[in-house]
Amino acid sequence: MRFLFLGDMVGRSGRNAVFSALPGLVADYRLDFVVVNGENSAGGFGITEDIFRETLSSGADVVTTGNHVWDQREALEFSTRQERFLRPLNYPKGAPGNGSGLFEAKNGARVLVANIMGRVFMSPDLDDPFACADNLVSACPLGEQADAIILDFHAEATSEKQSMGHFLDGRASVVVGTHTHVPTADDQILVGGTAYQSDAGMCGDYDSSLGMEKEEPLNRFVTKVPRGRFEAAQGPATIAGLAVEISDRTGLAEKVSAVRIGARLKEQRPDFW
Amino acid sequence: MRFLFLGDMVGRSGRNAVFSALPGLVADYRLDFVVVNGENSAGGFGITEDIFRETLSSGADVVTTGNHVWDQREALEFSTRQERFLRPLNYPKGAPGNGSGLFEAKNGARVLVANIMGRVFMSPDLDDPFACADNLVSACPLGEQADAIILDFHAEATSEKQSMGHFLDGRASVVVGTHTHVPTADDQILVGGTAYQSDAGMCGDYDSSLGMEKEEPLNRFVTKVPRGRFEAAQGPATIAGLAVEISDRTGLAEKVSAVRIGARLKEQRPDFW
Amino acid sequence: MRFLFLGDMVGRSGRNAVFSALPGLVADYRLDFVVVNGENSAGGFGITEDIFRETLSSGADVVTTGNHVWDQREALEFSTRQERFLRPLNYPKGAPGNGSGLFEAKNGARVLVANIMGRVFMSPDLDDPFACADNLVSACPLGEQADAIILDFHAEATSEKQSMGHFLDGRASVVVGTHTHVPTADDQILVGGTAYQSDAGMCGDYDSSLGMEKEEPLNRFVTKVPRGRFEAAQGPATIAGLAVEISDRTGLAEKVSAVRIGARLKEQRPDFW
Amino acid sequence: MRFLFLGDMVGRSGRNAVFSALPGLVADYRLDFVVVNGENSAGGFGITEDIFRETLSSGADVVTTGNHVWDQREALEFSTRQERFLRPLNYPKGAPGNGSGLFEAKNGARVLVANIMGRVFMSPDLDDPFACADNLVSACPLGEQADAIILDFHAEATSEKQSMGHFLDGRASVVVGTHTHVPTADDQILVGGTAYQSDAGMCGDYDSSLGMEKEEPLNRFVTKVPRGRFEAAQGPATIAGLAVEISDRTGLAEKVSAVRIGARLKEQRPDFW
Ligand SMILES: [Fe+2]
Ligand SMILES: [Fe+2]
Ligand SMILES: [Fe+2]
Ligand SMILES: [Fe+2]
Ligand SMILES: [Fe+2]
Ligand SMILES: [Fe+2]
Ligand SMILES: [Fe+2]
Ligand SMILES: [Fe+2]
């Protein structure tokens, strides 16, 4: 199974880059399943239902999020209707929407996708991501109810991300991090067969501060006094993510490659498709 | 000028990999100047004077550190004698040792090297890294007293790292991050001419948790109860860092490439030397 | 029912003050039930089984703890045997020891005692304290299986502590905070009938830094470089805590008063007993 | 000299309680100097120039602030004109307004007032509060250019607050904490003669979450999903602060007492005036 993950789309630049490029990638690589993180797609803050729909139209099967999930208040509502929209799974019981779902890929495979948020330096108020991940893969194990399991682990600390990778190693197809908006160069298949990358990076303008215009963030670091608002950067975007060839037999990863296309970063494409 | 930076050496595996590989890299690439971060070289925690000396013998011109600088108590003493050993510059007045220094490269260039620590999610008790960096490059500007300026910015948050890159863009030759122990794939020349990478990654065993044996870190994430100690991982190490061709005329970057050699990560070498 | 809570005993000074004073307080006030927080009683770091036993001998019915619970490694063992020893309840399943228990008071009342840890600025890795508290009082409600419910909420942030008070207001007899080692002057009966104090304060030497010798903590704030170890302060201790008259009929609070006896702080004793 | 400090006024309830009570307190106690923290006086978020002026009219000599200083954007402007308005002193150079000032008390004494912000759990981006405090009292020492020195240390952690008290002990008249919105019962004269209280508490409605309506803060702790906005609580307010008799000869404290008047908390007034 051919799987592609794209990291946080940031603002108009990031989402338009995805909307332009994704249909071609799906066709060229004959992708079976695509997940895109959309938590910053509406001007950097959250996501609207329209953007969510256009992301699906462009070729995504599922849209994940993170700490910005509720920035656009309409997400509190449409998350309850849209099954292909995921908020972090480790919200307490009663939170709107879903944190995971079982979906059918183009090749017929049953793909379990989950979005979990880390706690270190981030969200001490969410439930234990490790217990949450354990419940997830226990309830719907790889090779039994699921042919592939994808986790978007939205977290800050590399320690927590690596431990999650090891924790699910052999029990998930892919553990890919998001949230730092910078792609890491540690894409690899862990010893148990799980594809892993600490962070997919963002789809956005890399001449920026995390995809936002760099002036105001820098002003705050230097003067500590707010002068304006944070605005999404408008320059050309790089698409960043992870491509994984998942075994149809075991559900584990056979090949993995970071993906970086466009603008400022060194181009990287899977050489196995 | 040919410059190489190597990220945090972790434990015996990481430092031996550097000690083995660095002499060859210096020779093969005819490197003019090498900086290595050594804050985790003594079993993961700090650095001894012996390890410091061997790092120089292997080809490093300067050793930088970070939050682990004082883990080995002898560093409080030898840091006051060893000018090629740097602790974070933004310690308050009166701290032992130096945070920056002006050194001569093999090609005769005067190279200003500084080690500064970030504060976001990290070290709220250190002085302002931005004011500190500003003082540094103002006192010894590129193209005047310095032919090249190298900053090892030891920090956690990508937002702070990117802002530091933009802050010094055009005023420093290289701003390279350390501390997360994961190399980022955003090595680039910023619009003003400064070579930048959010994190150089570590020199260590990548089948690990940040270079440490993965069992106990994972145990703590899962059970929250300590069971043992943190020990450096023993598996084969990947060397990770950044190679920069610095203009002899302007002191700015002409070419930049991440470096990853050995073991688990995708190999990357500069193609311009 | 006459209930007394005493905050974190710190080091020899703090525990000896409790061991000296508590028998007299139990006798003079004819106390029915006493809870003492012991997380810092062994030189400031954790608690030994001997100290635990002596605390019971002095008149405590239950000893609670907090983030320092495992500082003395023997606690990992004796916590599994000693039912009157409580570690934070919101450790994940499988942690040694117990986080709550139902005990009989001198007047025959069934007293549910729990120790829960906050997460803000503290322990993002523990389970949700609010869900945990809700489960606790739902499983053993006041007026049904329990005649009194006491919560030692070991937390840093006043926002989290006050919200816990309001959350359990009317469902618990007492919600008393610990951890900051400074008594607050907001002891009161909340609108629903629960006795509340943001922090009981410590039993220890108040000419100190949180009960520890003040020199090294101050040195670290000023120089940021460790010079020595943290040692418990040796000066005369103040006992600090909360006295509550709990209704035998409703299990709610009828009278509440902070308690401060000895040394540097303004003396405060219940005027209703 | 008779000095009164009042903690953070929160919203209409808190500021009206101060506006009603302060003129009487000034008259009854023949106060020589009054400082009031106003960082939450405008609906909980910042302060307007009108509220600032009315606070002075009510009897305050100086208004201090804290992390909420810029919540009302007009403060960026009026802080540059109003000398009796203080923002935290440890903002970097170039920040609007002043962090300290020398003022004349009713008895003719020269009173140095400063507002400094802590960093632990709070504001890692501000300058070192200890170095800042040291500069302050070195430049204008007690008994030389200043007859009294008052520090409002706006900080979260009791460890940092106590260390600041010890750091300035004997060099300042008063070190009083703010920010937690809960009064502490550790008002005392330190061994060197400085009056100290970890937190003055707030002037506001104590049937609340830090002076704000308790429903939404509790909702966020329980559900982690925002439902509404934070609004200042409307119930009757308690005034909370610290009264200090300062020696006209030494500038050190002779007598100290917490002050709590009105509504839910136990009343406390100085018994020495
Ligand atoms: Fe994001
Ligand atoms: Fe995020
Ligand atoms: Fe490191
Ligand atoms: Fe580090
Ligand atoms: Fe404690
Ligand atoms: Fe504690
Ligand atoms: Fe406040
Ligand atoms: Fe504040």
Coordinates of N, CA, C and O in Angstrom, one line a residue, chain C residues 119-122 128-130 156-164 166-167 169 179-191 198 202 206-211 214 217-218 221-222 224 256-258 260 264-266 268, chain D residues 119-122 128-130 156-164 166-167 169 179-191 198 202 206-211 214 217-218 221-222 224 256-258 260 264-266 268:
Chain C
R119 N -1.6 19.3 37.6 CA -0.7 19.2 36.4 C -0.1 20.5 36.0 O 0.9 20.5 35.4
V120 N -0.8 21.6 36.2 CA -0.3 22.9 35.8 C 1.0 23.2 36.4 O 1.1 23.2 37.6
F121 N 2.0 23.5 35.6 CA 3.4 23.8 36.0 C 4.0 22.6 36.8 O 5.0 22.8 37.5
M122 N 3.5 21.4 36.6 CA 3.9 20.4 37.6 C 4.2 19.0 36.9 O 5.3 18.7 36.7
D128 N -5.6 12.9 34.5 CA -6.5 14.1 34.7 C -6.9 14.2 36.2 O -7.7 13.3 36.6
P129 N -6.5 15.2 36.9 CA -6.9 15.2 38.4 C -8.4 15.4 38.5 O -9.0 15.0 39.5
F130 N -9.1 16.1 37.6 CA -10.5 16.3 37.7 C -11.3 15.1 37.4 O -12.2 14.7 38.2
E156 N 0.6 23.2 42.2 CA 1.3 24.5 42.2 C 0.4 25.7 42.0 O 0.4 26.6 42.7
A157 N -0.5 25.6 40.9 CA -1.2 26.7 40.4 C -2.5 27.0 41.2 O -3.3 26.1 41.4
T158 N -2.6 28.2 41.7 CA -3.8 28.6 42.4 C -5.1 28.4 41.5 O -6.1 28.1 42.1
S159 N -4.9 28.6 40.2 CA -6.1 28.4 39.4 C -6.6 27.0 39.4 O -7.8 26.7 39.5
E160 N -5.7 26.1 39.3 CA -6.1 24.6 39.4 C -6.7 24.2 40.7 O -7.6 23.5 40.8
K161 N -6.1 24.8 41.8 CA -6.5 24.4 43.1 C -7.9 25.0 43.4 O -8.8 24.3 43.9
Q162 N -8.1 26.2 43.0 CA -9.5 26.8 43.2 C -10.5 26.1 42.4 O -11.6 25.8 42.9
S163 N -10.2 25.7 41.2 CA -11.1 25.0 40.4 C -11.5 23.6 40.9 O -12.6 23.2 40.9
M164 N -10.5 23.0 41.5 CA -10.7 21.7 42.2 C -11.7 21.9 43.4 O -12.6 21.1 43.6
H166 N -14.0 24.2 43.7 CA -15.3 24.4 43.2 C -15.9 23.1 42.6 O -17.1 22.8 42.7
F167 N -15.0 22.3 42.0 CA -15.5 21.1 41.3 C -16.0 20.1 42.4 O -17.0 19.4 42.1
D169 N -17.0 21.0 45.4 CA -17.8 21.8 46.4 C -19.2 21.1 46.6 O -20.0 20.9 45.7
H179 N 2.0 21.6 48.6 CA 3.2 21.7 47.6 C 3.9 23.0 47.6 O 5.1 23.0 47.3
T180 N 3.2 24.1 47.7 CA 3.9 25.4 47.6 C 4.7 25.7 48.9 O 5.6 26.6 48.9
H181 N 4.4 25.0 50.0 CA 5.1 25.1 51.3 C 4.9 26.5 51.9 O 5.6 26.9 52.8
V182 N 3.9 27.2 51.4 CA 3.5 28.5 52.0 C 2.0 28.4 52.3 O 1.2 28.2 51.4
P183 N 1.6 28.7 53.6 CA 0.2 28.6 53.9 C -0.5 29.8 53.3 O 0.0 30.9 53.3
T184 N -1.7 29.6 52.8 CA -2.5 30.7 52.3 C -3.6 31.1 53.3 O -3.9 30.3 54.2
A185 N -4.0 32.3 53.2 CA -5.0 32.9 54.1 C -6.4 32.9 53.6 O -7.2 33.7 53.9
D186 N -6.7 31.9 52.7 CA -8.0 31.8 52.1 C -8.8 30.7 52.6 O -9.7 30.2 52.0
D187 N -8.5 30.2 53.8 CA -9.3 29.1 54.4 C -10.7 29.6 54.5 O -11.0 30.7 55.1
Q188 N -11.6 28.8 54.0 CA -13.0 29.2 54.0 C -13.9 28.0 53.8 O -13.5 26.9 53.4
I189 N -15.2 28.2 54.0 CA -16.2 27.1 53.5 C -16.8 27.6 52.2 O -17.4 28.7 52.2
L190 N -16.6 26.9 51.2 CA -17.2 27.3 49.9 C -18.7 27.2 49.9 O -19.3 26.7 50.9
V191 N -19.3 27.8 48.9 CA -20.8 28.0 48.9 C -21.5 26.6 49.1 O -22.6 26.6 49.6
S198 N -6.2 27.0 49.8 CA -5.3 26.7 48.6 C -4.1 26.0 49.0 O -3.6 25.1 48.2
M202 N 3.8 24.4 54.9 CA 4.6 23.3 55.3 C 4.8 23.3 56.9 O 4.5 24.3 57.5
Y206 N 10.6 28.3 58.6 CA 10.2 29.3 57.6 C 11.3 30.4 57.3 O 11.1 31.3 56.5
D207 N 12.4 30.3 58.0 CA 13.6 31.1 57.6 C 14.4 30.3 56.7 O 15.5 29.8 57.0
S208 N 14.0 30.2 55.5 CA 14.5 29.2 54.6 C 14.0 29.4 53.2 O 13.2 30.3 52.9
S209 N 14.3 28.5 52.3 CA 13.7 28.5 51.0 C 12.9 27.2 50.9 O 13.4 26.1 50.7
L210 N 11.6 27.3 51.2 CA 10.7 26.2 51.2 C 11.1 25.1 52.2 O 10.8 23.9 52.0
G211 N 11.8 25.5 53.2 CA 12.2 24.5 54.3 C 13.6 24.1 54.1 O 14.1 23.3 54.9
K214 N 18.6 28.3 52.8 CA 18.3 29.3 51.8 C 19.5 29.6 50.9 O 19.3 30.2 49.8
P217 N 19.7 27.5 47.2 CA 18.6 28.0 46.3 C 18.9 29.4 45.8 O 18.7 29.7 44.6
L218 N 19.3 30.3 46.7 CA 19.5 31.7 46.3 C 20.7 31.7 45.3 O 20.7 32.4 44.3
F221 N 19.5 30.9 41.9 CA 18.8 32.0 41.2 C 19.7 33.1 40.8 O 19.5 33.7 39.7
V222 N 20.8 33.3 41.6 CA 21.6 34.5 41.2 C 22.7 34.1 40.2 O 22.9 34.8 39.2
K224 N 23.1 30.9 38.6 CA 22.6 29.8 37.7 C 23.6 28.7 37.6 O 23.5 27.8 36.8
V256 N -14.1 26.1 60.0 CA -12.8 25.9 59.4 C -11.8 27.0 59.9 O -12.2 28.1 60.1
S257 N -10.6 26.6 60.1 CA -9.6 27.5 60.5 C -8.2 27.0 60.1 O -7.9 25.9 60.3
A258 N -7.4 27.9 59.6 CA -6.0 27.6 59.4 C -5.4 27.4 60.8 O -5.9 27.9 61.8
R260 N -1.5 27.5 62.6 CA -0.1 27.8 62.5 C 0.4 28.0 63.9 O 0.0 28.8 64.7
R264 N 8.1 31.4 63.4 CA 8.1 32.7 62.8 C 6.7 33.2 62.3 O 6.6 34.4 62.2
L265 N 5.8 32.3 62.1 CA 4.5 32.8 61.5 C 3.5 33.2 62.6 O 3.6 32.8 63.7
K266 N 2.6 34.1 62.2 CA 1.6 34.5 63.2 C 0.8 33.3 63.7 O 0.2 32.5 62.8
Q268 N -2.0 30.8 64.8 CA -3.5 30.7 64.4 C -3.9 29.4 64.9 O -3.3 28.3 64.6
Chain D
R119 N 10.4 34.7 36.8 CA 10.5 33.9 35.5 C 10.0 32.5 35.7 O 9.6 31.9 34.7
V120 N 10.1 31.9 36.9 CA 9.8 30.5 37.0 C 8.3 30.3 36.7 O 7.4 30.9 37.3
F121 N 8.0 29.4 35.8 CA 6.6 29.1 35.4 C 5.9 30.3 34.8 O 4.7 30.3 34.7
M122 N 6.6 31.3 34.3 CA 6.0 32.5 34.0 C 6.5 33.2 32.7 O 5.8 33.1 31.7
D128 N 16.7 38.9 34.0 CA 17.0 38.3 35.3 C 16.4 39.2 36.4 O 16.9 40.3 36.7
P129 N 15.4 38.7 37.2 CA 14.9 39.5 38.2 C 15.9 39.8 39.4 O 15.8 40.8 40.0
F130 N 16.8 38.9 39.6 CA 17.7 39.1 40.7 C 18.8 40.1 40.3 O 19.1 41.0 41.1
E156 N 5.1 33.6 40.2 CA 4.3 32.5 40.5 C 4.8 31.6 41.6 O 4.1 31.2 42.5
A157 N 6.1 31.2 41.5 CA 6.7 30.2 42.3 C 7.1 30.7 43.7 O 7.8 31.7 43.8
T158 N 6.7 30.0 44.7 CA 7.1 30.4 46.1 C 8.6 30.3 46.2 O 9.2 31.1 47.0
S159 N 9.3 29.4 45.5 CA 10.7 29.3 45.7 C 11.4 30.6 45.2 O 12.3 31.2 45.9
E160 N 10.9 31.1 44.1 CA 11.6 32.4 43.5 C 11.2 33.6 44.4 O 12.1 34.4 44.6
K161 N 10.0 33.6 44.9 CA 9.6 34.7 45.8 C 10.4 34.7 47.1 O 10.9 35.8 47.5
Q162 N 10.5 33.6 47.7 CA 11.3 33.5 49.0 C 12.7 33.9 48.8 O 13.3 34.6 49.6
S163 N 13.3 33.4 47.7 CA 14.7 33.7 47.4 C 14.9 35.2 47.2 O 15.9 35.8 47.6
M164 N 13.9 35.9 46.5 CA 14.0 37.3 46.3 C 13.9 38.0 47.7 O 14.6 39.0 47.9
H166 N 14.9 36.9 50.6 CA 16.2 36.7 51.2 C 17.3 37.5 50.5 O 18.2 38.1 51.2
F167 N 17.2 37.6 49.2 CA 18.2 38.4 48.4 C 18.2 39.8 48.8 O 19.3 40.5 48.9
D169 N 16.9 41.0 51.6 CA 16.7 41.2 53.1 C 17.8 42.1 53.6 O 19.0 41.9 53.5
H179 N 0.4 38.1 42.0 CA 0.1 37.3 40.8 C -0.7 36.0 41.1 O -1.5 35.6 40.2
T180 N -0.5 35.4 42.2 CA -1.3 34.2 42.4 C -2.8 34.5 42.8 O -3.6 33.6 42.8
H181 N -3.0 35.7 43.2 CA -4.4 36.1 43.6 C -4.9 35.4 44.8 O -6.1 35.5 45.1
V182 N -4.0 34.8 45.6 CA -4.4 34.2 46.9 C -3.4 34.8 47.9 O -2.2 34.6 47.8
P183 N -3.9 35.4 49.0 CA -3.1 35.9 50.0 C -2.4 34.8 50.8 O -3.0 33.8 51.1
T184 N -1.1 35.0 51.1 CA -0.4 34.0 51.9 C -0.4 34.5 53.4 O -0.5 35.6 53.6
A185 N -0.2 33.5 54.2 CA -0.2 33.8 55.7 C 1.2 33.8 56.2 O 1.4 33.5 57.4
D186 N 2.2 34.1 55.4 CA 3.6 34.1 55.9 C 4.1 35.5 56.0 O 5.3 35.7 55.9
D187 N 3.2 36.5 56.2 CA 3.7 37.9 56.4 C 4.6 37.9 57.6 O 4.2 37.4 58.7
Q188 N 5.8 38.5 57.5 CA 6.8 38.4 58.5 C 7.9 39.4 58.3 O 8.0 40.0 57.1
I189 N 8.7 39.7 59.3 CA 9.9 40.5 59.0 C 11.1 39.5 59.0 O 11.3 38.7 59.9
L190 N 11.8 39.5 57.9 CA 12.9 38.6 57.7 C 14.0 38.9 58.6 O 14.0 40.0 59.2
V191 N 15.0 38.1 58.7 CA 16.0 38.3 59.7 C 16.8 39.6 59.5 O 17.3 40.2 60.5
S198 N 4.7 36.3 50.7 CA 4.8 35.7 49.4 C 3.8 36.2 48.4 O 4.1 36.4 47.2
M202 N -5.5 39.0 46.0 CA -6.1 40.0 45.1 C -7.2 40.8 45.9 O -7.6 40.4 46.9
Y206 N -13.7 36.5 46.0 CA -13.1 35.2 46.3 C -14.0 34.0 46.1 O -13.5 32.9 46.3
D207 N -15.2 34.2 45.7 CA -16.0 33.1 45.3 C -15.9 33.0 43.8 O -16.8 33.4 43.0
S208 N -14.8 32.5 43.3 CA -14.4 32.7 41.9 C -13.2 31.8 41.6 O -12.7 31.1 42.4
S209 N -12.7 32.0 40.3 CA -11.4 31.4 40.0 C -10.5 32.6 39.8 O -10.6 33.3 38.7
L210 N -9.7 32.9 40.8 CA -8.7 34.0 40.7 C -9.4 35.4 40.4 O -8.8 36.3 39.8
G211 N -10.7 35.5 40.8 CA -11.4 36.7 40.6 C -12.3 36.7 39.3 O -13.0 37.6 39.1
K214 N -16.3 31.5 37.9 CA -15.6 30.2 38.1 C -16.1 29.2 37.0 O -15.4 28.1 36.9
P217 N -13.4 28.8 33.7 CA -12.2 28.1 34.1 C -12.4 26.6 34.5 O -11.6 25.8 34.0
L218 N -13.4 26.4 35.2 CA -13.7 25.0 35.6 C -14.0 24.1 34.4 O -13.5 23.0 34.2
F221 N -10.8 23.2 32.7 CA -10.1 22.1 33.4 C -10.8 20.7 33.2 O -10.1 19.7 33.1
V222 N -12.1 20.7 33.1 CA -12.8 19.5 33.1 C -12.9 18.9 31.6 O -12.6 17.8 31.4
K224 N -11.5 20.5 28.7 CA -10.4 21.0 27.9 C -10.8 21.6 26.6 O -10.0 21.9 25.7
V256 N 4.6 44.4 60.8 CA 4.0 44.0 59.5 C 2.7 43.2 59.8 O 2.7 42.5 60.8
S257 N 1.8 43.4 59.0 CA 0.5 42.6 59.1 C -0.2 42.5 57.8 O -0.3 43.5 57.0
A258 N -0.6 41.3 57.5 CA -1.5 41.1 56.4 C -2.8 42.0 56.6 O -3.2 42.2 57.7
R260 N -6.8 42.1 55.3 CA -7.9 41.4 54.5 C -9.2 42.0 55.1 O -9.5 41.8 56.3
R264 N -15.5 37.3 52.0 CA -15.4 35.9 52.4 C -14.2 35.5 53.3 O -14.2 34.5 53.9
L265 N -13.1 36.2 53.2 CA -11.9 35.8 54.0 C -11.9 36.3 55.4 O -12.6 37.3 55.7
K266 N -11.2 35.7 56.2 CA -11.1 36.1 57.6 C -10.5 37.5 57.7 O -9.4 37.8 57.2
Q268 N -8.5 40.7 58.7 CA -7.2 40.9 59.3 C -6.9 42.4 59.1 O -6.9 42.9 58.0

